[in-house]
Amino acid sequence: MRDDFTLEIRRYAAGDAASCRACIVQRQEAERQIDSRLRRGEDIADEYLEQMHARCREYAGIILVAVAADEIVGLVMVLVRVPFDNLDEPPGEYAIVAELVVRDAYRRRGIGAALLRAAERYAREGGASELRIGVLSGNYAARQLYTREGFTPYLETLSKPLTGRGIVAD
């Protein structure tokens, strides 16, 4: 595909399931390169896509797909009405980009940024005042994209494996 393609971002439609499933498999396998403990994409894709639709229904969300040359080349899922759950958090709700995938062959062409902007528009139109996104710390390319699109770190969860040498049991 040439770099001067026309990109359309539209709502997920019933006929998009197979292409979106392929996006999920690819995203999961990319994340398995960062954390090998994650399950295989093929093993989770069908159930995961069902879960995405359920979360959209629960949190006023939407799945948008990026189409170029009549092919789905990426997707974004944004949830608009996610409640803060903990007492030490602000009252109310926030929006979150819960999924963002661009197929490998189409990366570095502005599709991820376009999907993020579409997700932000949807969140704003839905009344959200804050948009969040999560990322594996080792996913440097995604972190760079999110920073370029105006996201800043808010909370980080640090991890320490408790296996191997140096672990002392009480």
Tab-separated table of N, CA and C in Angstrom:
chain	number	residue	atom	x	y	z
A	1	MET	N	0.839	-1.191	0.000
A	1	MET	CA	0.000	0.000	0.000
A	1	MET	C	0.875	1.242	0.000
A	2	ARG	N	0.503	2.235	-0.785
A	2	ARG	CA	1.245	3.482	-0.860
A	2	ARG	C	0.965	4.334	0.371
A	3	ASP	N	1.842	5.309	0.610
A	3	ASP	CA	1.669	6.202	1.753
A	3	ASP	C	0.623	7.274	1.501
A	4	ASP	N	0.159	7.453	0.273
A	4	ASP	CA	-0.829	8.487	-0.025
A	4	ASP	C	-2.242	7.904	-0.090
A	5	PHE	N	-2.566	7.042	0.857
A	5	PHE	CA	-3.870	6.395	0.897
A	5	PHE	C	-4.911	7.303	1.541
A	6	THR	N	-6.156	6.983	1.301
A	6	THR	CA	-7.267	7.673	1.940
A	6	THR	C	-7.709	6.843	3.135
A	7	LEU	N	-7.811	7.485	4.269
A	7	LEU	CA	-8.193	6.808	5.502
A	7	LEU	C	-9.604	7.220	5.895
A	8	GLU	N	-10.419	6.241	6.192
A	8	GLU	CA	-11.765	6.489	6.707
A	8	GLU	C	-11.838	5.886	8.106
A	9	ILE	N	-12.366	6.647	9.049
A	9	ILE	CA	-12.611	6.114	10.385
A	9	ILE	C	-14.119	6.099	10.577
A	10	ARG	N	-14.620	4.908	10.893
A	10	ARG	CA	-16.063	4.746	11.029
A	10	ARG	C	-16.378	3.810	12.193
A	11	ARG	N	-17.657	3.780	12.556
A	11	ARG	CA	-18.116	2.863	13.601
A	11	ARG	C	-17.957	1.418	13.159
A	12	TYR	N	-17.705	0.562	14.119
A	12	TYR	CA	-17.675	-0.876	13.903
A	12	TYR	C	-19.019	-1.314	13.344
A	13	ALA	N	-19.004	-2.209	12.377
A	13	ALA	CA	-20.224	-2.784	11.803
A	13	ALA	C	-20.157	-4.306	11.936
A	14	ALA	N	-21.302	-4.940	11.823
A	14	ALA	CA	-21.390	-6.387	12.036
A	14	ALA	C	-20.397	-7.170	11.171
A	15	GLY	N	-20.138	-6.757	9.962
A	15	GLY	CA	-19.222	-7.472	9.074
A	15	GLY	C	-17.749	-7.274	9.396
A	16	ASP	N	-17.445	-6.513	10.439
A	16	ASP	CA	-16.054	-6.193	10.779
A	16	ASP	C	-15.410	-7.186	11.737
A	17	ALA	N	-16.162	-8.174	12.206
A	17	ALA	CA	-15.670	-9.048	13.276
A	17	ALA	C	-14.350	-9.744	12.926
A	18	ALA	N	-14.249	-10.332	11.751
A	18	ALA	CA	-13.038	-11.090	11.401
A	18	ALA	C	-11.806	-10.186	11.351
A	19	SER	N	-11.953	-9.010	10.760
A	19	SER	CA	-10.813	-8.083	10.682
A	19	SER	C	-10.428	-7.559	12.062
A	20	CYS	N	-11.417	-7.282	12.889
A	20	CYS	CA	-11.124	-6.794	14.235
A	20	CYS	C	-10.503	-7.898	15.084
A	21	ARG	N	-10.945	-9.114	14.867
A	21	ARG	CA	-10.337	-10.259	15.556
A	21	ARG	C	-8.854	-10.342	15.199
A	22	ALA	N	-8.534	-10.159	13.926
A	22	ALA	CA	-7.134	-10.195	13.488
A	22	ALA	C	-6.327	-9.088	14.163
A	23	CYS	N	-6.938	-7.927	14.342
A	23	CYS	CA	-6.265	-6.826	15.048
A	23	CYS	C	-5.963	-7.221	16.495
A	24	ILE	N	-6.921	-7.863	17.136
A	24	ILE	CA	-6.735	-8.278	18.530
A	24	ILE	C	-5.615	-9.303	18.642
A	25	VAL	N	-5.607	-10.263	17.734
A	25	VAL	CA	-4.541	-11.276	17.748
A	25	VAL	C	-3.188	-10.602	17.595
A	26	GLN	N	-3.086	-9.698	16.643
A	26	GLN	CA	-1.809	-9.023	16.404
A	26	GLN	C	-1.375	-8.214	17.616
A	27	ARG	N	-2.306	-7.457	18.220
A	27	ARG	CA	-1.974	-6.661	19.399
A	27	ARG	C	-1.501	-7.543	20.541
A	28	GLN	N	-2.209	-8.657	20.761
A	28	GLN	CA	-1.830	-9.547	21.859
A	28	GLN	C	-0.451	-10.148	21.621
A	29	GLU	N	-0.158	-10.540	20.402
A	29	GLU	CA	1.153	-11.123	20.107
A	29	GLU	C	2.264	-10.080	20.250
A	30	ALA	N	1.983	-8.839	19.897
A	30	ALA	CA	2.970	-7.772	20.094
A	30	ALA	C	3.229	-7.560	21.585
A	31	GLU	N	2.172	-7.604	22.382
A	31	GLU	CA	2.356	-7.423	23.824
A	31	GLU	C	3.039	-8.635	24.451
A	32	ARG	N	2.849	-9.818	23.869
A	32	ARG	CA	3.557	-11.013	24.355
A	32	ARG	C	5.063	-10.897	24.122
A	33	GLN	N	5.471	-10.083	23.155
A	33	GLN	CA	6.896	-9.838	22.948
A	33	GLN	C	7.475	-9.035	24.114
A	34	ILE	N	6.625	-8.256	24.770
A	34	ILE	CA	7.040	-7.464	25.925
A	34	ILE	C	6.898	-8.276	27.210
A	35	ASP	N	5.809	-9.045	27.322
A	35	ASP	CA	5.544	-9.856	28.518
A	35	ASP	C	5.115	-11.244	28.060
A	36	SER	N	6.037	-12.178	28.103
A	36	SER	CA	5.797	-13.526	27.582
A	36	SER	C	4.766	-14.307	28.391
A	37	ARG	N	4.373	-13.818	29.543
A	37	ARG	CA	3.375	-14.508	30.362
A	37	ARG	C	1.962	-14.362	29.797
A	38	LEU	N	1.758	-13.396	28.908
A	38	LEU	CA	0.421	-13.153	28.366
A	38	LEU	C	-0.033	-14.326	27.490
A	39	ARG	N	-1.338	-14.528	27.456
A	39	ARG	CA	-1.895	-15.617	26.661
A	39	ARG	C	-1.800	-15.308	25.168
A	40	ARG	N	-1.788	-16.360	24.367
A	40	ARG	CA	-1.705	-16.237	22.907
A	40	ARG	C	-2.930	-15.510	22.373
A	41	GLY	N	-2.716	-14.694	21.357
A	41	GLY	CA	-3.802	-13.951	20.747
A	41	GLY	C	-4.899	-14.836	20.199
A	42	GLU	N	-4.524	-15.915	19.530
A	42	GLU	CA	-5.518	-16.838	18.964
A	42	GLU	C	-6.387	-17.452	20.056
A	43	ASP	N	-5.830	-17.617	21.248
A	43	ASP	CA	-6.567	-18.246	22.343
A	43	ASP	C	-7.611	-17.326	22.969
A	44	ILE	N	-7.427	-16.029	22.840
A	44	ILE	CA	-8.326	-15.100	23.532
A	44	ILE	C	-9.187	-14.252	22.608
A	45	ALA	N	-8.889	-14.221	21.327
A	45	ALA	CA	-9.455	-13.207	20.428
A	45	ALA	C	-10.980	-13.196	20.392
A	46	ASP	N	-11.611	-14.342	20.265
A	46	ASP	CA	-13.077	-14.362	20.151
A	46	ASP	C	-13.741	-13.849	21.427
A	47	GLU	N	-13.307	-14.381	22.550
A	47	GLU	CA	-13.875	-13.945	23.830
A	47	GLU	C	-13.543	-12.480	24.105
A	48	TYR	N	-12.360	-12.052	23.719
A	48	TYR	CA	-11.944	-10.675	23.955
A	48	TYR	C	-12.807	-9.694	23.158
A	49	LEU	N	-13.095	-10.038	21.903
A	49	LEU	CA	-13.948	-9.176	21.086
A	49	LEU	C	-15.352	-9.083	21.694
A	50	GLU	N	-15.883	-10.195	22.181
A	50	GLU	CA	-17.175	-10.168	22.876
A	50	GLU	C	-17.104	-9.256	24.102
A	51	GLN	N	-16.016	-9.375	24.844
A	51	GLN	CA	-15.831	-8.543	26.039
A	51	GLN	C	-15.748	-7.061	25.677
A	52	MET	N	-15.110	-6.742	24.571
A	52	MET	CA	-15.037	-5.349	24.131
A	52	MET	C	-16.446	-4.792	23.904
A	53	HIS	N	-17.292	-5.554	23.226
A	53	HIS	CA	-18.666	-5.095	22.971
A	53	HIS	C	-19.442	-4.939	24.278
A	54	ALA	N	-19.250	-5.861	25.208
A	54	ALA	CA	-19.938	-5.772	26.501
A	54	ALA	C	-19.494	-4.524	27.263
A	55	ARG	N	-18.205	-4.240	27.241
A	55	ARG	CA	-17.698	-3.051	27.935
A	55	ARG	C	-18.226	-1.772	27.287
A	56	CYS	N	-18.352	-1.774	25.965
A	56	CYS	CA	-18.936	-0.608	25.275
A	56	CYS	C	-20.369	-0.376	25.738
A	57	ARG	N	-21.143	-1.448	25.849
A	57	ARG	CA	-22.523	-1.301	26.323
A	57	ARG	C	-22.554	-0.787	27.762
A	58	GLU	N	-21.664	-1.275	28.587
A	58	GLU	CA	-21.664	-0.913	30.012
A	58	GLU	C	-21.193	0.517	30.261
A	59	TYR	N	-20.245	0.997	29.477
A	59	TYR	CA	-19.602	2.286	29.754
A	59	TYR	C	-19.781	3.312	28.641
A	60	ALA	N	-20.863	3.231	27.898
A	60	ALA	CA	-21.174	4.190	26.825
A	60	ALA	C	-20.011	4.310	25.845
A	61	GLY	N	-19.497	3.169	25.426
A	61	GLY	CA	-18.332	3.162	24.559
A	61	GLY	C	-18.648	2.900	23.111
A	62	ILE	N	-17.585	2.898	22.330
A	62	ILE	CA	-17.694	2.669	20.896
A	62	ILE	C	-16.385	2.049	20.405
A	63	ILE	N	-16.522	1.228	19.369
A	63	ILE	CA	-15.356	0.727	18.642
A	63	ILE	C	-15.378	1.421	17.293
A	64	LEU	N	-14.274	2.070	16.973
A	64	LEU	CA	-14.111	2.716	15.670
A	64	LEU	C	-13.043	1.949	14.906
A	65	VAL	N	-13.234	1.815	13.605
A	65	VAL	CA	-12.251	1.122	12.779
A	65	VAL	C	-11.670	2.088	11.768
A	66	ALA	N	-10.411	1.875	11.452
A	66	ALA	CA	-9.724	2.645	10.411
A	66	ALA	C	-9.702	1.788	9.157
A	67	VAL	N	-10.182	2.353	8.056
A	67	VAL	CA	-10.274	1.616	6.801
A	67	VAL	C	-9.437	2.344	5.752
A	68	ALA	N	-8.584	1.577	5.077
A	68	ALA	CA	-7.783	2.097	3.965
A	68	ALA	C	-7.798	1.043	2.871
A	69	ALA	N	-8.051	1.464	1.654
A	69	ALA	CA	-8.103	0.554	0.501
A	69	ALA	C	-9.056	-0.615	0.780
A	70	ASP	N	-10.215	-0.301	1.345
A	70	ASP	CA	-11.255	-1.301	1.647
A	70	ASP	C	-10.810	-2.375	2.632
A	71	GLU	N	-9.825	-2.068	3.465
A	71	GLU	CA	-9.319	-3.027	4.444
A	71	GLU	C	-9.263	-2.351	5.810
A	72	ILE	N	-9.680	-3.064	6.849
A	72	ILE	CA	-9.554	-2.540	8.214
A	72	ILE	C	-8.091	-2.640	8.601
A	73	VAL	N	-7.498	-1.485	8.901
A	73	VAL	CA	-6.072	-1.434	9.211
A	73	VAL	C	-5.811	-1.092	10.669
A	74	GLY	N	-6.866	-0.844	11.432
A	74	GLY	CA	-6.704	-0.550	12.843
A	74	GLY	C	-8.038	-0.337	13.502
A	75	LEU	N	-8.000	-0.242	14.819
A	75	LEU	CA	-9.214	0.015	15.580
A	75	LEU	C	-8.874	0.739	16.872
A	76	VAL	N	-9.890	1.386	17.415
A	76	VAL	CA	-9.782	2.009	18.721
A	76	VAL	C	-11.101	1.776	19.442
A	77	MET	N	-11.023	1.492	20.735
A	77	MET	CA	-12.214	1.402	21.572
A	77	MET	C	-12.080	2.458	22.655
A	78	VAL	N	-13.101	3.289	22.777
A	78	VAL	CA	-13.107	4.307	23.823
A	78	VAL	C	-14.358	4.108	24.665
A	79	LEU	N	-14.170	4.122	25.966
A	79	LEU	CA	-15.260	4.018	26.938
A	79	LEU	C	-15.417	5.382	27.567
A	80	VAL	N	-16.621	5.922	27.575
A	80	VAL	CA	-16.829	7.326	27.941
A	80	VAL	C	-17.268	7.519	29.385
A	81	ARG	N	-17.962	6.590	29.966
A	81	ARG	CA	-18.525	6.780	31.300
A	81	ARG	C	-18.006	5.709	32.260
A	82	VAL	N	-16.713	5.778	32.562
A	82	VAL	CA	-16.082	4.833	33.482
A	82	VAL	C	-16.026	5.493	34.856
A	83	PRO	N	-16.673	4.903	35.844
A	83	PRO	CA	-16.693	5.552	37.159
A	83	PRO	C	-15.365	5.379	37.897
A	84	PHE	N	-14.970	6.423	38.593
A	84	PHE	CA	-13.878	6.264	39.545
A	84	PHE	C	-14.414	5.363	40.653
A	85	ASP	N	-13.644	4.371	41.057
A	85	ASP	CA	-14.135	3.367	42.003
A	85	ASP	C	-13.643	3.553	43.430
A	86	ASN	N	-12.497	4.152	43.596
A	86	ASN	CA	-11.879	4.212	44.919
A	86	ASN	C	-12.167	5.526	45.623
A	87	LEU	N	-12.232	5.473	46.929
A	87	LEU	CA	-12.534	6.663	47.717
A	87	LEU	C	-11.475	7.751	47.567
A	88	ASP	N	-10.239	7.370	47.268
A	88	ASP	CA	-9.170	8.356	47.142
A	88	ASP	C	-9.044	8.925	45.730
A	89	GLU	N	-10.000	8.630	44.870
A	89	GLU	CA	-10.017	9.164	43.515
A	89	GLU	C	-11.031	10.303	43.428
A	90	PRO	N	-10.947	11.099	42.361
A	90	PRO	CA	-11.930	12.169	42.198
A	90	PRO	C	-13.337	11.589	42.054
A	91	PRO	N	-14.345	12.335	42.443
A	91	PRO	CA	-15.710	11.851	42.203
A	91	PRO	C	-16.039	11.936	40.720
A	92	GLY	N	-16.953	11.102	40.271
A	92	GLY	CA	-17.416	11.189	38.896
A	92	GLY	C	-16.894	10.086	38.007
A	93	GLU	N	-16.732	10.437	36.738
A	93	GLU	CA	-16.371	9.471	35.710
A	93	GLU	C	-15.246	10.012	34.830
A	94	TYR	N	-14.626	9.122	34.094
A	94	TYR	CA	-13.612	9.505	33.120
A	94	TYR	C	-13.819	8.661	31.867
A	95	ALA	N	-13.164	9.031	30.796
A	95	ALA	CA	-13.161	8.244	29.563
A	95	ALA	C	-11.790	7.585	29.430
A	96	ILE	N	-11.770	6.450	28.755
A	96	ILE	CA	-10.502	5.750	28.560
A	96	ILE	C	-10.443	5.127	27.171
A	97	VAL	N	-9.295	5.269	26.543
A	97	VAL	CA	-9.019	4.529	25.315
A	97	VAL	C	-8.582	3.154	25.800
A	98	ALA	N	-9.496	2.191	25.674
A	98	ALA	CA	-9.248	0.867	26.228
A	98	ALA	C	-8.524	-0.056	25.255
A	99	GLU	N	-8.569	0.254	23.973
A	99	GLU	CA	-7.856	-0.517	22.947
A	99	GLU	C	-7.426	0.418	21.836
A	100	LEU	N	-6.250	0.205	21.339
A	100	LEU	CA	-5.775	0.899	20.142
A	100	LEU	C	-4.839	-0.051	19.418
A	101	VAL	N	-5.173	-0.351	18.178
A	101	VAL	CA	-4.364	-1.273	17.371
A	101	VAL	C	-4.242	-0.712	15.968
A	102	VAL	N	-3.033	-0.731	15.447
A	102	VAL	CA	-2.793	-0.467	14.033
A	102	VAL	C	-2.025	-1.676	13.507
A	103	ARG	N	-2.515	-2.248	12.425
A	103	ARG	CA	-1.871	-3.428	11.843
A	103	ARG	C	-0.423	-3.097	11.472
A	104	ASP	N	0.450	-4.070	11.660
A	104	ASP	CA	1.888	-3.870	11.451
A	104	ASP	C	2.216	-3.210	10.119
A	105	ALA	N	1.615	-3.650	9.053
A	105	ALA	CA	1.940	-3.143	7.713
A	105	ALA	C	1.544	-1.681	7.523
A	106	TYR	N	0.766	-1.126	8.439
A	106	TYR	CA	0.249	0.234	8.274
A	106	TYR	C	0.766	1.204	9.343
A	107	ARG	N	1.695	0.765	10.144
A	107	ARG	CA	2.204	1.629	11.209
A	107	ARG	C	3.082	2.737	10.647
A	108	ARG	N	3.225	3.778	11.455
A	108	ARG	CA	4.050	4.952	11.118
A	108	ARG	C	3.500	5.717	9.913
A	109	ARG	N	2.174	5.720	9.792
A	109	ARG	CA	1.521	6.467	8.706
A	109	ARG	C	0.464	7.420	9.250
A	110	GLY	N	0.444	7.612	10.570
A	110	GLY	CA	-0.500	8.544	11.171
A	110	GLY	C	-1.848	7.935	11.528
A	111	ILE	N	-2.010	6.639	11.338
A	111	ILE	CA	-3.300	6.005	11.602
A	111	ILE	C	-3.591	5.961	13.097
A	112	GLY	N	-2.599	5.638	13.906
A	112	GLY	CA	-2.801	5.611	15.358
A	112	GLY	C	-3.212	6.977	15.882
A	113	ALA	N	-2.549	8.018	15.407
A	113	ALA	CA	-2.894	9.382	15.830
A	113	ALA	C	-4.311	9.739	15.384
A	114	ALA	N	-4.678	9.346	14.174
A	114	ALA	CA	-6.034	9.629	13.686
A	114	ALA	C	-7.075	8.900	14.529
A	115	LEU	N	-6.797	7.660	14.888
A	115	LEU	CA	-7.719	6.911	15.738
A	115	LEU	C	-7.833	7.549	17.120
A	116	LEU	N	-6.713	8.001	17.677
A	116	LEU	CA	-6.753	8.671	18.983
A	116	LEU	C	-7.574	9.952	18.926
A	117	ARG	N	-7.403	10.715	17.869
A	117	ARG	CA	-8.188	11.956	17.733
A	117	ARG	C	-9.680	11.657	17.594
A	118	ALA	N	-10.029	10.598	16.877
A	118	ALA	CA	-11.440	10.212	16.746
A	118	ALA	C	-11.992	9.765	18.097
A	119	ALA	N	-11.199	9.035	18.855
A	119	ALA	CA	-11.622	8.605	20.190
A	119	ALA	C	-11.824	9.811	21.101
A	120	GLU	N	-10.922	10.780	21.005
A	120	GLU	CA	-11.042	11.990	21.826
A	120	GLU	C	-12.311	12.759	21.460
A	121	ARG	N	-12.590	12.890	20.171
A	121	ARG	CA	-13.833	13.564	19.752
A	121	ARG	C	-15.055	12.870	20.335
A	122	TYR	N	-15.073	11.551	20.236
A	122	TYR	CA	-16.217	10.798	20.760
A	122	TYR	C	-16.353	11.008	22.271
A	123	ALA	N	-15.238	10.998	22.981
A	123	ALA	CA	-15.270	11.200	24.432
A	123	ALA	C	-15.779	12.607	24.782
A	124	ARG	N	-15.292	13.610	24.064
A	124	ARG	CA	-15.760	14.984	24.293
A	124	ARG	C	-17.260	15.105	24.024
A	125	GLU	N	-17.695	14.541	22.898
A	125	GLU	CA	-19.119	14.591	22.554
A	125	GLU	C	-19.969	13.866	23.594
A	126	GLY	N	-19.399	12.875	24.241
A	126	GLY	CA	-20.101	12.130	25.281
A	126	GLY	C	-20.064	12.809	26.635
A	127	GLY	N	-19.429	13.976	26.706
A	127	GLY	CA	-19.402	14.745	27.937
A	127	GLY	C	-18.227	14.471	28.856
A	128	ALA	N	-17.257	13.696	28.420
A	128	ALA	CA	-16.100	13.394	29.268
A	128	ALA	C	-15.204	14.621	29.404
A	129	SER	N	-14.637	14.789	30.582
A	129	SER	CA	-13.709	15.897	30.811
A	129	SER	C	-12.265	15.417	30.933
A	130	GLU	N	-12.072	14.101	30.959
A	130	GLU	CA	-10.731	13.532	31.067
A	130	GLU	C	-10.671	12.258	30.241
A	131	LEU	N	-9.583	12.086	29.493
A	131	LEU	CA	-9.368	10.893	28.689
A	131	LEU	C	-8.074	10.241	29.131
A	132	ARG	N	-8.144	8.966	29.436
A	132	ARG	CA	-6.977	8.208	29.873
A	132	ARG	C	-6.659	7.111	28.874
A	133	ILE	N	-5.446	6.592	28.983
A	133	ILE	CA	-5.018	5.453	28.165
A	133	ILE	C	-3.954	4.700	28.954
A	134	GLY	N	-3.980	3.388	28.868
A	134	GLY	CA	-2.966	2.562	29.515
A	134	GLY	C	-1.992	2.028	28.482
A	135	VAL	N	-0.795	1.732	28.922
A	135	VAL	CA	0.225	1.211	28.007
A	135	VAL	C	1.224	0.386	28.817
A	136	LEU	N	1.683	-0.720	28.234
A	136	LEU	CA	2.763	-1.462	28.862
A	136	LEU	C	4.008	-0.586	28.853
A	137	SER	N	4.692	-0.538	29.950
A	137	SER	CA	5.869	0.338	30.062
A	137	SER	C	6.901	0.064	28.983
A	138	GLY	N	7.016	-1.176	28.556
A	138	GLY	CA	7.997	-1.535	27.537
A	138	GLY	C	7.546	-1.272	26.114
A	139	ASN	N	6.354	-0.755	25.926
A	139	ASN	CA	5.857	-0.466	24.584
A	139	ASN	C	6.232	0.974	24.231
A	140	TYR	N	7.489	1.160	23.877
A	140	TYR	CA	8.048	2.497	23.683
A	140	TYR	C	7.405	3.255	22.529
A	141	ALA	N	7.113	2.563	21.433
A	141	ALA	CA	6.505	3.240	20.284
A	141	ALA	C	5.132	3.795	20.655
A	142	ALA	N	4.331	3.002	21.371
A	142	ALA	CA	3.002	3.473	21.786
A	142	ALA	C	3.139	4.650	22.757
A	143	ARG	N	4.062	4.539	23.690
A	143	ARG	CA	4.255	5.635	24.657
A	143	ARG	C	4.615	6.934	23.929
A	144	GLN	N	5.465	6.856	22.904
A	144	GLN	CA	5.826	8.049	22.140
A	144	GLN	C	4.615	8.637	21.430
A	145	LEU	N	3.806	7.780	20.822
A	145	LEU	CA	2.599	8.250	20.153
A	145	LEU	C	1.684	8.954	21.146
A	146	TYR	N	1.444	8.358	22.288
A	146	TYR	CA	0.522	8.931	23.258
A	146	TYR	C	1.034	10.273	23.784
A	147	THR	N	2.324	10.366	23.982
A	147	THR	CA	2.915	11.634	24.430
A	147	THR	C	2.753	12.704	23.352
A	148	ARG	N	3.023	12.358	22.099
A	148	ARG	CA	2.836	13.310	20.999
A	148	ARG	C	1.393	13.789	20.906
A	149	GLU	N	0.443	12.930	21.276
A	149	GLU	CA	-0.973	13.277	21.192
A	149	GLU	C	-1.491	13.950	22.467
A	150	GLY	N	-0.581	14.320	23.375
A	150	GLY	CA	-0.965	15.129	24.524
A	150	GLY	C	-1.196	14.386	25.829
A	151	PHE	N	-1.021	13.085	25.839
A	151	PHE	CA	-1.155	12.340	27.094
A	151	PHE	C	0.103	12.526	27.929
A	152	THR	N	-0.074	12.600	29.237
A	152	THR	CA	1.056	12.701	30.162
A	152	THR	C	0.895	11.630	31.231
A	153	PRO	N	2.002	11.171	31.814
A	153	PRO	CA	1.894	10.150	32.864
A	153	PRO	C	1.049	10.664	34.032
A	154	TYR	N	0.228	9.771	34.545
A	154	TYR	CA	-0.609	10.113	35.696
A	154	TYR	C	-0.318	9.176	36.864
A	155	LEU	N	-0.337	7.884	36.617
A	155	LEU	CA	-0.099	6.887	37.646
A	155	LEU	C	0.650	5.739	37.001
A	156	GLU	N	1.687	5.273	37.642
A	156	GLU	CA	2.406	4.125	37.129
A	156	GLU	C	2.337	3.005	38.144
A	157	THR	N	2.153	1.793	37.662
A	157	THR	CA	2.202	0.613	38.503
A	157	THR	C	3.527	-0.068	38.231
A	158	LEU	N	4.311	-0.239	39.253
A	158	LEU	CA	5.603	-0.899	39.113
A	158	LEU	C	5.447	-2.364	39.493
A	159	SER	N	6.231	-3.216	38.879
A	159	SER	CA	6.130	-4.655	39.089
A	159	SER	C	7.477	-5.226	39.480
A	160	LYS	N	7.450	-6.222	40.367
A	160	LYS	CA	8.665	-6.913	40.776
A	160	LYS	C	8.370	-8.410	40.811
A	161	PRO	N	9.021	-9.192	39.958
A	161	PRO	CA	8.807	-10.641	40.000
A	161	PRO	C	9.280	-11.216	41.331
A	162	LEU	N	8.539	-12.138	41.866
A	162	LEU	CA	8.897	-12.757	43.142
A	162	LEU	C	9.362	-14.193	42.940
A	163	THR	N	10.084	-14.416	41.859
A	163	THR	CA	10.650	-15.729	41.583
A	163	THR	C	12.147	-15.569	41.391
A	164	GLY	N	12.850	-16.660	41.556
A	164	GLY	CA	14.292	-16.631	41.328
A	164	GLY	C	15.068	-16.380	42.618
A	165	ARG	N	16.336	-16.104	42.449
A	165	ARG	CA	17.249	-15.906	43.588
A	165	ARG	C	16.935	-14.627	44.345
A	166	GLY	N	17.285	-14.630	45.590
A	166	GLY	CA	17.159	-13.427	46.403
A	166	GLY	C	15.820	-13.251	47.083
A	167	ILE	N	14.889	-14.147	46.853
A	167	ILE	CA	13.582	-14.054	47.496
A	167	ILE	C	13.665	-14.783	48.831
A	168	VAL	N	13.291	-14.103	49.884
A	168	VAL	CA	13.342	-14.681	51.225
A	168	VAL	C	11.914	-14.891	51.700
A	169	ALA	N	11.585	-16.119	52.082
A	169	ALA	CA	10.244	-16.417	52.600
A	169	ALA	C	10.229	-16.188	54.101
A	170	ASP	N	9.102	-15.666	54.583
A	170	ASP	CA	8.944	-15.467	56.036
A	170	ASP	C	8.575	-16.747	56.714
